[in-house]
Coordinates of C-alpha atoms in Angstrom, one line a residue:
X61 CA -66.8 -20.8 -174.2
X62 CA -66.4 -21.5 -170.3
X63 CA -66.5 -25.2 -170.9
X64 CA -64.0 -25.2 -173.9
X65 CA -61.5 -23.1 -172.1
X66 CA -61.7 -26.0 -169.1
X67 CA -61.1 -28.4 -172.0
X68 CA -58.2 -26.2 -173.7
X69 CA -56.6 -25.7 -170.1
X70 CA -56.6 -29.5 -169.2
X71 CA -55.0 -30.7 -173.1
X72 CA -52.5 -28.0 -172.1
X73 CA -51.4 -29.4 -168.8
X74 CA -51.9 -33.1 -170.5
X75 CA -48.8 -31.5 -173.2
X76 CA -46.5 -29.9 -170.0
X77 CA -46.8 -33.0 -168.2
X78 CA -45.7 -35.2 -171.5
X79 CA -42.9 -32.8 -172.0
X80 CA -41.8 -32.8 -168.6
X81 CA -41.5 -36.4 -167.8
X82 CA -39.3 -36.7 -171.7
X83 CA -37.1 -33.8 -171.0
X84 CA -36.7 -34.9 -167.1
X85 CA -34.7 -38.2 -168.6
X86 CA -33.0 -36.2 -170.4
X87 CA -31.7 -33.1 -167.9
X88 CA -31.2 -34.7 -165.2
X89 CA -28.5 -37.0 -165.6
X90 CA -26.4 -34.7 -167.5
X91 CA -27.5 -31.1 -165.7
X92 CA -27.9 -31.9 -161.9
X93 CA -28.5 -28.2 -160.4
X94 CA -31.8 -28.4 -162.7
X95 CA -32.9 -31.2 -160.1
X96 CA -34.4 -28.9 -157.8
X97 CA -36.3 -27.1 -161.0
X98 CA -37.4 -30.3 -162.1
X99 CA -39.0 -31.9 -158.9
X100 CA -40.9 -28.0 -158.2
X101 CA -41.6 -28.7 -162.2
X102 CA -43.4 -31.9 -161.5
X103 CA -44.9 -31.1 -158.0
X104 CA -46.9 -27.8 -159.4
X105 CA -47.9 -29.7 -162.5
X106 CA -49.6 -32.4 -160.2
X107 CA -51.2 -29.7 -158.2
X108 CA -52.6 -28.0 -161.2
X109 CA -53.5 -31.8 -163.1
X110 CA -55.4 -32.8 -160.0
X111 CA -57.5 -29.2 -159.5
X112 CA -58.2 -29.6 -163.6
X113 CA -59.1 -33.4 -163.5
X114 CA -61.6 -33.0 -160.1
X115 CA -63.1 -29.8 -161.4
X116 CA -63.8 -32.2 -164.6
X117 CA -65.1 -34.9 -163.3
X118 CA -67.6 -32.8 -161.5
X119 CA -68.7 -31.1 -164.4
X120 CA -69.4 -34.6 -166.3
X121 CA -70.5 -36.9 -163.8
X122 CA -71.9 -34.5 -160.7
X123 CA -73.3 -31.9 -162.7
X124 CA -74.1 -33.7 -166.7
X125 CA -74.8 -37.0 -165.9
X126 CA -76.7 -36.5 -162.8
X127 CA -79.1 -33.4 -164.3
X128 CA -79.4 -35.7 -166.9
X129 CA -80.9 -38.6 -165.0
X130 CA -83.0 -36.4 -162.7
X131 CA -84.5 -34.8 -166.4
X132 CA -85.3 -38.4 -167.5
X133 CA -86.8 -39.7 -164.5
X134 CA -88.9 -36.2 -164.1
X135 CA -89.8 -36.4 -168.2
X136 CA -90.8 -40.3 -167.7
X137 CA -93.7 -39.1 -164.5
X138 CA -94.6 -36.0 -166.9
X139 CA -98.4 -35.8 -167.6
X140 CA -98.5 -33.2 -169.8
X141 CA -97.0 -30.9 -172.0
X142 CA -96.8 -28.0 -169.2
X143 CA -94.5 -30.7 -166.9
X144 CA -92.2 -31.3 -170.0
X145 CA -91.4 -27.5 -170.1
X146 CA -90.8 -27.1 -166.1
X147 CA -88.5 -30.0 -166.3
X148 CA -86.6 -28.6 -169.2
X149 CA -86.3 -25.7 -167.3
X150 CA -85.6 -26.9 -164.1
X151 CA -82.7 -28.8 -166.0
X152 CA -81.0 -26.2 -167.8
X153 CA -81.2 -24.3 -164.5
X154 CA -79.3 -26.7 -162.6
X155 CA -76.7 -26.8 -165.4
X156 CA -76.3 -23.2 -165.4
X157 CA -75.6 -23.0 -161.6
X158 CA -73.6 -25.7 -161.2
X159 CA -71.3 -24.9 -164.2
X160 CA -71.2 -21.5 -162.9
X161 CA -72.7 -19.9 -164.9
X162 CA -75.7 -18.2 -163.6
X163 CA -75.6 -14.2 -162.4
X164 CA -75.2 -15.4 -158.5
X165 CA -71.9 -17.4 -159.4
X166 CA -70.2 -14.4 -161.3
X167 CA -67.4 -14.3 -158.9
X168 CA -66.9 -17.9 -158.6
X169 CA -66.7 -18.1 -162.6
X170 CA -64.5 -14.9 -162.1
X171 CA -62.1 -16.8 -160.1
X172 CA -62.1 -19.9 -161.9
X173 CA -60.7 -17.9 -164.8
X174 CA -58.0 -16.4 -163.1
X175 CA -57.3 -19.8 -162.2
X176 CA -57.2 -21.5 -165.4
X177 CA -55.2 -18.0 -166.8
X178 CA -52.2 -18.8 -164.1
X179 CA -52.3 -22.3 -165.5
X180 CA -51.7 -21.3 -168.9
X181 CA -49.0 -18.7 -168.0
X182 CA -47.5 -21.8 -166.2
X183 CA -47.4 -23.8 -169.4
X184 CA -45.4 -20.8 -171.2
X185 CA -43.4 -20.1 -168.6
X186 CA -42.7 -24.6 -168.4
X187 CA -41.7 -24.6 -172.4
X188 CA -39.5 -21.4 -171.8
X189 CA -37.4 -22.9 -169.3
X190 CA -37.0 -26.5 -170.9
X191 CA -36.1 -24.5 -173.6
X192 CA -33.5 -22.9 -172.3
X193 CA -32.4 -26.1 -170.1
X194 CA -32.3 -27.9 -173.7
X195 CA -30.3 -25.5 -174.9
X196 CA -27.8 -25.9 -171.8
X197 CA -28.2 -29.3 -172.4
X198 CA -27.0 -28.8 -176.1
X199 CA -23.6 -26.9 -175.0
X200 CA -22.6 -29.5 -172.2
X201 CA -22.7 -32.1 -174.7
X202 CA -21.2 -30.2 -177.6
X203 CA -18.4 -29.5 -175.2
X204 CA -17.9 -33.1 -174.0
X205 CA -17.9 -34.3 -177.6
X206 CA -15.0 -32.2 -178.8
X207 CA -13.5 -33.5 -175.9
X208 CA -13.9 -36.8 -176.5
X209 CA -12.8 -36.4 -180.4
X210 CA -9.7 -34.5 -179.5
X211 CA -8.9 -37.8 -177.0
X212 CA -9.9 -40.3 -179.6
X213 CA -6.7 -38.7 -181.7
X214 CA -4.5 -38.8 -179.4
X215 CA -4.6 -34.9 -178.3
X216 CA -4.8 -35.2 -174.2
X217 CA -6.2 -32.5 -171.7
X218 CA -7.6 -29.4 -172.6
X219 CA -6.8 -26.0 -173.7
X220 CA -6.9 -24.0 -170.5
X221 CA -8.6 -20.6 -171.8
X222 CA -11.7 -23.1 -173.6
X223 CA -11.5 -25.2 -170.2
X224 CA -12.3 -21.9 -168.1
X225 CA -14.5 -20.6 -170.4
X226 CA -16.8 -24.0 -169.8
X227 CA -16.5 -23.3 -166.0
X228 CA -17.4 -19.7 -166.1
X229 CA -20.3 -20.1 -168.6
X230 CA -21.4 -23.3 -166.5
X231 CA -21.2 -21.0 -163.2
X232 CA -23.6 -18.2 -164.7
X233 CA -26.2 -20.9 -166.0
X234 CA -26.0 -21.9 -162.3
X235 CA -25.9 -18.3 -160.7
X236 CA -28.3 -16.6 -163.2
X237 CA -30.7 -19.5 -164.9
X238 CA -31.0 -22.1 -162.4
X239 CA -31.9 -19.0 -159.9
X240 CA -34.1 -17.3 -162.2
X241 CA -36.0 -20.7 -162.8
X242 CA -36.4 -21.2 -158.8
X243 CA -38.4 -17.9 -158.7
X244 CA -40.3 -18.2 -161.2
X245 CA -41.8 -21.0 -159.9
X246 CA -41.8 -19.8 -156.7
X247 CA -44.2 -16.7 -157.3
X248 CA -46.0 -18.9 -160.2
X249 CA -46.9 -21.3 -157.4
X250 CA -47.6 -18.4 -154.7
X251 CA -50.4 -17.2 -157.3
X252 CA -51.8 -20.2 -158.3
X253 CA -52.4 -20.9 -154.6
X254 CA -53.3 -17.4 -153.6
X255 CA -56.3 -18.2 -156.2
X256 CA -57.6 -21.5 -156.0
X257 CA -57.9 -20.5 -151.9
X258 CA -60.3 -17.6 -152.6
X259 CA -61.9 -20.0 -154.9
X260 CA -62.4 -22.8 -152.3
X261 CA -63.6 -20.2 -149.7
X262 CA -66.2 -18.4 -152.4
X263 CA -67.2 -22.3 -153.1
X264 CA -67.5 -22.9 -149.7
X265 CA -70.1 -19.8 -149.3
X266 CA -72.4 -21.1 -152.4
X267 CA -75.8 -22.0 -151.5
X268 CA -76.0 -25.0 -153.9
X269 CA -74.9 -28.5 -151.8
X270 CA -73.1 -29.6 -154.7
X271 CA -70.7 -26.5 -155.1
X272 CA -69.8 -26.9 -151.4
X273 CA -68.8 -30.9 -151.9
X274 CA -67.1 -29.6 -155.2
X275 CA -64.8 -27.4 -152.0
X276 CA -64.1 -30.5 -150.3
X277 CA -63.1 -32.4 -153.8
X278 CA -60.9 -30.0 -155.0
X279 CA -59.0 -29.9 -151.0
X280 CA -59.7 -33.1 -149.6
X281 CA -56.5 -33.4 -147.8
X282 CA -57.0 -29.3 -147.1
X283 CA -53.7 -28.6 -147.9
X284 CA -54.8 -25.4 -148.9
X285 CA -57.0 -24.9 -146.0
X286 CA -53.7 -24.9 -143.5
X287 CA -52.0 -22.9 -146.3
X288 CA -54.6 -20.5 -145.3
X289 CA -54.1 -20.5 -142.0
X290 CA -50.7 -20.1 -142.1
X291 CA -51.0 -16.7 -143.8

């Protein structure tokens, strides 16, 4: 079930990412106080691709493929039937500590969790503001088309109470939506953070060699090292 969540959680971001870069053509031209929105968008979604993609690729090539090959080497020096057993043993060990899932790891799995959980609130919380920046979207355009149909029969500038109205609504997307969408990202990133550096340290802690190397992976430029420090 572990493993298929890590599979759902990486199609999910693979969707937000797709959806980000098709609305982002669309928004920003036309809505430029979503700029800022879109470029914390884009910068958490890369953060959250590259934790999901490393933690992958260990799980396929550092953990699978490399149990695997130690089981086959072991299985071709077996000389009898007892050998076979330890090395199938041996192997599904490895698997289950370096996937995290033996009793020692609890925590780490724990964590890992809470991890892929913010990510999938993320990917709500991404469609629910899109959503409502499409819909803004919708309403800028509607407006400028009735404009541009009044003007293509000959009836020039607009009707003061429907041009203030456009302002004021405008204004409050700004004040109210814009703002809204700033700190939702803000305390979505703060958590995301907050969690993957208790995950790196509990990493760091693990007695296997390959866990701690999966610590340097997942912050090789320790970015969240310093943000660590800087608490």
């Amino acid at each position: 079930m572990f493993l298929w969540r890590a599979k759902r959680v990486r199609h999910h971001l693979t969707e937000v990412w797709m959806k980000s870069m098709e609305y982002t053509r669309k928004l920003s031209p036309c809505i430029p106080e979503l700029r800022g929105v879109l470029h914390k968008c884009h910068s958490l979604t890369a953060e959250m691709w590259n934790f999901v993609h490393q933690f992958h690729y260990y799980i396929a090539f550092e953990v699978l493929e490399c149990s695997w090959a130690d089981l086959q080497k072991t299985l071709g020096e077996a000389k009898d039937f007892d050998c076979v057993i330890r090395a199938h043993h041996n192997f599904l060990e490895t698997l289950m500590r370096r996937c995290l899932l033996d009793k020692p790891s609890s925590n780490l799995l724990k964590g890992l969790r809470g991890i892929f959980g913010e990510i999938l609130k993320f990917q709500v919380m991404h469609d629910e503001m899109f959503e409502e920046s499409l819909r803004e979207l919708k309403f800028r355009r509607n407006y400028q088309k009735n404009r541009d149909e009044k003007e293509a029969k000959g009836v020039w500038g607009q009707d003061d109470e429907e041009e203030e109205e456009e302002i004021q609504r405008q204004r409050t997307f700004r004040k109210d939506k814009v703002s809204g969408m700033r700190r939702q990202l803000s305390i979505c990133a703060k958590a995301y953070q907050d969690l993957v550096i208790a995950f790196l340290h509990e990493l760091t802690q693990a007695t296997d060699c390959n866990l701690r190397n999966l610590s340097w992976r997942l912050d090789f430029n320790e970015t969240y090292r310093n943000k660590s420090k800087n608490k």
